[in-house]
PDB file of C-alpha atoms in Angstrom:
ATOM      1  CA  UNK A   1       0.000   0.000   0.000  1.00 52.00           C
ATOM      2  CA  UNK A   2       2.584   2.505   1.006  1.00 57.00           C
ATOM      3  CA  UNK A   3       6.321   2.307   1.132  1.00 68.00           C
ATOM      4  CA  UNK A   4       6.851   3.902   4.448  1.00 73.00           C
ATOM      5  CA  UNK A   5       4.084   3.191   7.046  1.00 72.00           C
ATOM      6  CA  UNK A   6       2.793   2.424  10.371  1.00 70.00           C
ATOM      7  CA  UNK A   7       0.054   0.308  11.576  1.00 71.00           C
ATOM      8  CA  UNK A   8      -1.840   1.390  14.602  1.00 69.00           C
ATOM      9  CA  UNK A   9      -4.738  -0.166  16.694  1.00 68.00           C
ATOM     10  CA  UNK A  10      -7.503   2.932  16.831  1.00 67.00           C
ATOM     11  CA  UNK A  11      -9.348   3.380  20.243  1.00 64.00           C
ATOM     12  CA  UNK A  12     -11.737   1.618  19.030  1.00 70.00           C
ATOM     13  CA  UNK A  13      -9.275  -1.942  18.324  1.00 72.00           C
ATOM     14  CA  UNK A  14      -9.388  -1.593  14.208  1.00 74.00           C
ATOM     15  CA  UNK A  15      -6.259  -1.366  12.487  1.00 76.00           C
ATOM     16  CA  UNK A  16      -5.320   1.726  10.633  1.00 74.00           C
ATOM     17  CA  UNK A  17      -2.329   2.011   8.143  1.00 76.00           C
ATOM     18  CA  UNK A  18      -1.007   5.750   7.902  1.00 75.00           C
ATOM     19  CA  UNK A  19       1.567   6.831   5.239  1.00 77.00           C
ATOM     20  CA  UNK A  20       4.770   8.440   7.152  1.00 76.00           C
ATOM     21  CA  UNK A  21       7.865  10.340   5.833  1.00 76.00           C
ATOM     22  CA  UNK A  22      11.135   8.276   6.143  1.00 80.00           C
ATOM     23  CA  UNK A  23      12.051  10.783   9.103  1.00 82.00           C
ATOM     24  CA  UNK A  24       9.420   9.838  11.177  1.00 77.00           C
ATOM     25  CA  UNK A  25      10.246   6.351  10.542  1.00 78.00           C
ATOM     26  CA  UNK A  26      13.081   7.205  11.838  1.00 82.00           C
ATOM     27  CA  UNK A  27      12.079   8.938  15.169  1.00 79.00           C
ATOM     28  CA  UNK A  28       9.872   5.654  15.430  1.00 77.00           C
ATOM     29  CA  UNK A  29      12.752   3.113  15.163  1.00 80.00           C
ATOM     30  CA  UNK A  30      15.096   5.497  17.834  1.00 82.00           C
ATOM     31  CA  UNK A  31      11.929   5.255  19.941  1.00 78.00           C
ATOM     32  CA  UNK A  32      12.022   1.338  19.613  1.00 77.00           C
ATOM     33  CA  UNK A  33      15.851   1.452  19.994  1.00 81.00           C
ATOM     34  CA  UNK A  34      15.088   2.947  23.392  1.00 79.00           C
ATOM     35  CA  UNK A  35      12.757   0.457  24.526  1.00 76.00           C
ATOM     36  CA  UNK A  36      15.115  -2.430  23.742  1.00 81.00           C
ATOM     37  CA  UNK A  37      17.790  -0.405  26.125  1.00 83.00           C
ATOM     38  CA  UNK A  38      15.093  -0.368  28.543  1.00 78.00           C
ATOM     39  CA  UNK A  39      14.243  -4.782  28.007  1.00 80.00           C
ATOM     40  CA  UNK A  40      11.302  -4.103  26.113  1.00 73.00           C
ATOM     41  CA  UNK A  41      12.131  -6.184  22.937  1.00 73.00           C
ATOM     42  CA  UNK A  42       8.514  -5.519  21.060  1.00 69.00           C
ATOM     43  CA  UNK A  43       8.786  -3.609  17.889  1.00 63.00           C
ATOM     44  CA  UNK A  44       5.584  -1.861  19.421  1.00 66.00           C
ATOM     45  CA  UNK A  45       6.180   1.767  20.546  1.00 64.00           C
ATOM     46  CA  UNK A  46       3.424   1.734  23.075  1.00 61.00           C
ATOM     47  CA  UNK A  47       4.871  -1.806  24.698  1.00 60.00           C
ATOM     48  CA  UNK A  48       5.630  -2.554  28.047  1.00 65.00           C
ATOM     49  CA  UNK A  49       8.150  -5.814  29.064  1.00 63.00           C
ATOM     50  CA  UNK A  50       5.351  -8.744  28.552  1.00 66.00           C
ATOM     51  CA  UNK A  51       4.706  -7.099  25.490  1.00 62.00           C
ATOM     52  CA  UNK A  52       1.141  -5.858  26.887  1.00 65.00           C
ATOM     53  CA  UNK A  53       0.155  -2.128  25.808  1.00 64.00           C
ATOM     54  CA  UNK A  54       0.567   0.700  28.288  1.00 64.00           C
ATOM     55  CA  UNK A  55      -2.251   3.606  28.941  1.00 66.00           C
ATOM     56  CA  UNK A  56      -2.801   6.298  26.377  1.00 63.00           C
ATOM     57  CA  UNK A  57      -0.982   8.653  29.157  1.00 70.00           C
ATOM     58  CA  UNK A  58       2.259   6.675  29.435  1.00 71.00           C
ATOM     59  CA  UNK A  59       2.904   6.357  25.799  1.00 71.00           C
ATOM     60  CA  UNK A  60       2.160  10.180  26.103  1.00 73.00           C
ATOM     61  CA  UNK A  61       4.469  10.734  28.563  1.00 76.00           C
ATOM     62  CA  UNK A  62       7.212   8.253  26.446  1.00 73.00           C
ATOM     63  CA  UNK A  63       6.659  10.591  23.282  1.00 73.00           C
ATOM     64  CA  UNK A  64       7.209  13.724  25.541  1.00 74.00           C
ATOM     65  CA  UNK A  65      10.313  12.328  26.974  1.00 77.00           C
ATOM     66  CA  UNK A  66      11.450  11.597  23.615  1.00 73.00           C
ATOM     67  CA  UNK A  67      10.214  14.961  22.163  1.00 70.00           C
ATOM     68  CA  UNK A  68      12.225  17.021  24.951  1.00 73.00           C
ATOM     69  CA  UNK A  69      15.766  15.373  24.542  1.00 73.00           C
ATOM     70  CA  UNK A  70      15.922  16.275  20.515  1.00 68.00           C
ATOM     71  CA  UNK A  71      13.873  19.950  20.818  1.00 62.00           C
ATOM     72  CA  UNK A  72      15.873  23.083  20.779  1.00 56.00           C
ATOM     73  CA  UNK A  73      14.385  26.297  21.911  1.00 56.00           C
ATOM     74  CA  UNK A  74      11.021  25.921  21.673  1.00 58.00           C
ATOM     75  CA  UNK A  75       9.020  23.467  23.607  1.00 61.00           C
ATOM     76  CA  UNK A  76       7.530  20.192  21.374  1.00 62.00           C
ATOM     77  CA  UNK A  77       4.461  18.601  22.963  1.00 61.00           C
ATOM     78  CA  UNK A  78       3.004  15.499  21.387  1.00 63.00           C
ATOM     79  CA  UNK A  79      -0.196  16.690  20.966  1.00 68.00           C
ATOM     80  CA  UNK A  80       0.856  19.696  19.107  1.00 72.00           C
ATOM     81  CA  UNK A  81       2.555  17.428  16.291  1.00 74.00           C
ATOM     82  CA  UNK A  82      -0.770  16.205  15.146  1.00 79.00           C
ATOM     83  CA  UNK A  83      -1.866  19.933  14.683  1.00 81.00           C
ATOM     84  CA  UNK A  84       1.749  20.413  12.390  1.00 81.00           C
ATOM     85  CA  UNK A  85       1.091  17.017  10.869  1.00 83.00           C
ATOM     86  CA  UNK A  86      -2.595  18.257   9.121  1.00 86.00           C
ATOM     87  CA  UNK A  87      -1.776  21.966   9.052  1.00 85.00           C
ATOM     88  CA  UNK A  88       1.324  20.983   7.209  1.00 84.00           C
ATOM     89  CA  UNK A  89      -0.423  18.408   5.061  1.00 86.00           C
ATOM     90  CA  UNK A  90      -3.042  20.823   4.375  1.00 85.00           C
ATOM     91  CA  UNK A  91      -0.613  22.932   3.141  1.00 82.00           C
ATOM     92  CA  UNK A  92       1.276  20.435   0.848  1.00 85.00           C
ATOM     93  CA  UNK A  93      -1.836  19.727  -0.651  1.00 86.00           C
ATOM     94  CA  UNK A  94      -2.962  16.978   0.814  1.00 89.00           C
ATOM     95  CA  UNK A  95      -6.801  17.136   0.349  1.00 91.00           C
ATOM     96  CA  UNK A  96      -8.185  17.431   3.985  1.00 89.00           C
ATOM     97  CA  UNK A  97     -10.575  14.519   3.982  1.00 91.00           C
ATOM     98  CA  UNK A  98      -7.195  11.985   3.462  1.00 90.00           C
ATOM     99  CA  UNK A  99      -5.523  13.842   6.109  1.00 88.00           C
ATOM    100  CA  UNK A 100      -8.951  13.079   7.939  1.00 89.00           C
ATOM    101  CA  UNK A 101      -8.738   9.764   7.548  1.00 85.00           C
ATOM    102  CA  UNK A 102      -5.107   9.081   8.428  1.00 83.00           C
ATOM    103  CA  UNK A 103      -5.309  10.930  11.720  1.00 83.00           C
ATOM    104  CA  UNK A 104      -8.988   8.819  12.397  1.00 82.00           C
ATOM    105  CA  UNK A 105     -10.948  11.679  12.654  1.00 85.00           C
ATOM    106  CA  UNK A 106     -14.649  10.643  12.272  1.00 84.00           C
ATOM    107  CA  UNK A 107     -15.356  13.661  10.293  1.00 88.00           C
ATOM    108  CA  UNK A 108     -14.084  16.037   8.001  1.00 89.00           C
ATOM    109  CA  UNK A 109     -15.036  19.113  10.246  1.00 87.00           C
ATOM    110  CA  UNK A 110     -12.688  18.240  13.496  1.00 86.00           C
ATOM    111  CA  UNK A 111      -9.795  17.828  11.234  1.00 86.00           C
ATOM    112  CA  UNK A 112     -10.442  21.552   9.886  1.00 84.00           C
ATOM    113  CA  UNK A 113     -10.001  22.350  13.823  1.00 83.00           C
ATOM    114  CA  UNK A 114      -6.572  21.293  13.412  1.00 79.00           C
ATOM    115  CA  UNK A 115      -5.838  22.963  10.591  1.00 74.00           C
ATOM    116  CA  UNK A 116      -3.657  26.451  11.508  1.00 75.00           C
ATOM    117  CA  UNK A 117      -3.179  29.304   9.407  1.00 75.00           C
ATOM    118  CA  UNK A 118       0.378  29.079   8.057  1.00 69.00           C
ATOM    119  CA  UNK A 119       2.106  32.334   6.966  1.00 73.00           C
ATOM    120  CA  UNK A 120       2.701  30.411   3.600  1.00 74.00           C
ATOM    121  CA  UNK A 121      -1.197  30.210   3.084  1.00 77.00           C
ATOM    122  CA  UNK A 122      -1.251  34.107   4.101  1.00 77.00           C
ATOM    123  CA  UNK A 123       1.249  34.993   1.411  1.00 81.00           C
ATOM    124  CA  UNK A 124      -0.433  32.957  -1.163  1.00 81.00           C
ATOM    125  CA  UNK A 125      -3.624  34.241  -0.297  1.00 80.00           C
ATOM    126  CA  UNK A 126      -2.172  38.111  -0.782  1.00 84.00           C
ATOM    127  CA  UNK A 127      -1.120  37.171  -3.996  1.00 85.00           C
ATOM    128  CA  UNK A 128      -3.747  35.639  -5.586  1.00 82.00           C
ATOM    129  CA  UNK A 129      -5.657  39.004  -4.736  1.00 87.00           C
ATOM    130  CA  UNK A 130      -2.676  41.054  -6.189  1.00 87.00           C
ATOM    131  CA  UNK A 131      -3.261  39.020  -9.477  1.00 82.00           C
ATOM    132  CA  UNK A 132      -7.413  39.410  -9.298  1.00 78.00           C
TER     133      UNK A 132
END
């Protein structure tokens, strides 16, 4: 389906394949590289030693952990990363009902919550007026 992915369980226990850039593939297998320091040998990011799952707020707290020992100035929260991921997919293009989908929103109109105003999108909406 697509070359660089990840397959997650939703909330809700289905399975959900989601396309991701080779550098977050990255960040993924550093965060699995970690675990295995720590004797959790699952290739599962959100694993614990048995190879159970851990809450929602652990892995949270994992991704924070993770987020504040690469971050320079400004302060990275995981939460904050989905609102880059769609307001940067937006952005590229992506059309927002297939950023919808990969970030298992049930509907188009939370994902347009997420969706920030980029200075980009200001300066290309100035222009398009210039040209009118």
């Amino acid at each position: 389906m697509y070359k660089n992915k990840v397959v997650v369980t939703t909330f809700s226990e289905r399975l959900r394949t989601i396309p991701f850039k080779s550098k977050a593939i990255e960040v993924i297998e550093k965060i699995i590289k970690i675990q295995q320091k720590l004797g959790i040998t699952s290739n599962r990011i959100s694993a614990t030693l048995n190879d159970t799952y851990v809450s929602s707020t652990l892995f949270i707290y994992r991704i924070n952990d993770l987020l504040k020992s690469i971050q320079s100035e400004k302060e990275i929260v995981s939460h904050g990363l989905r609102h880059t991921f769609v307001t940067l997919s937006a952005d590229a293009g992506v059309p927002l009902n297939v950023v919808s989908n990969w970030v298992g929103h049930k509907n188009v109109e939370i994902t347009q919550d997420y969706n920030h105003i980029l200075k980009t999108q200001v300066d290309k909406g100035v222009a398009l007026l210039e040209n009118w």
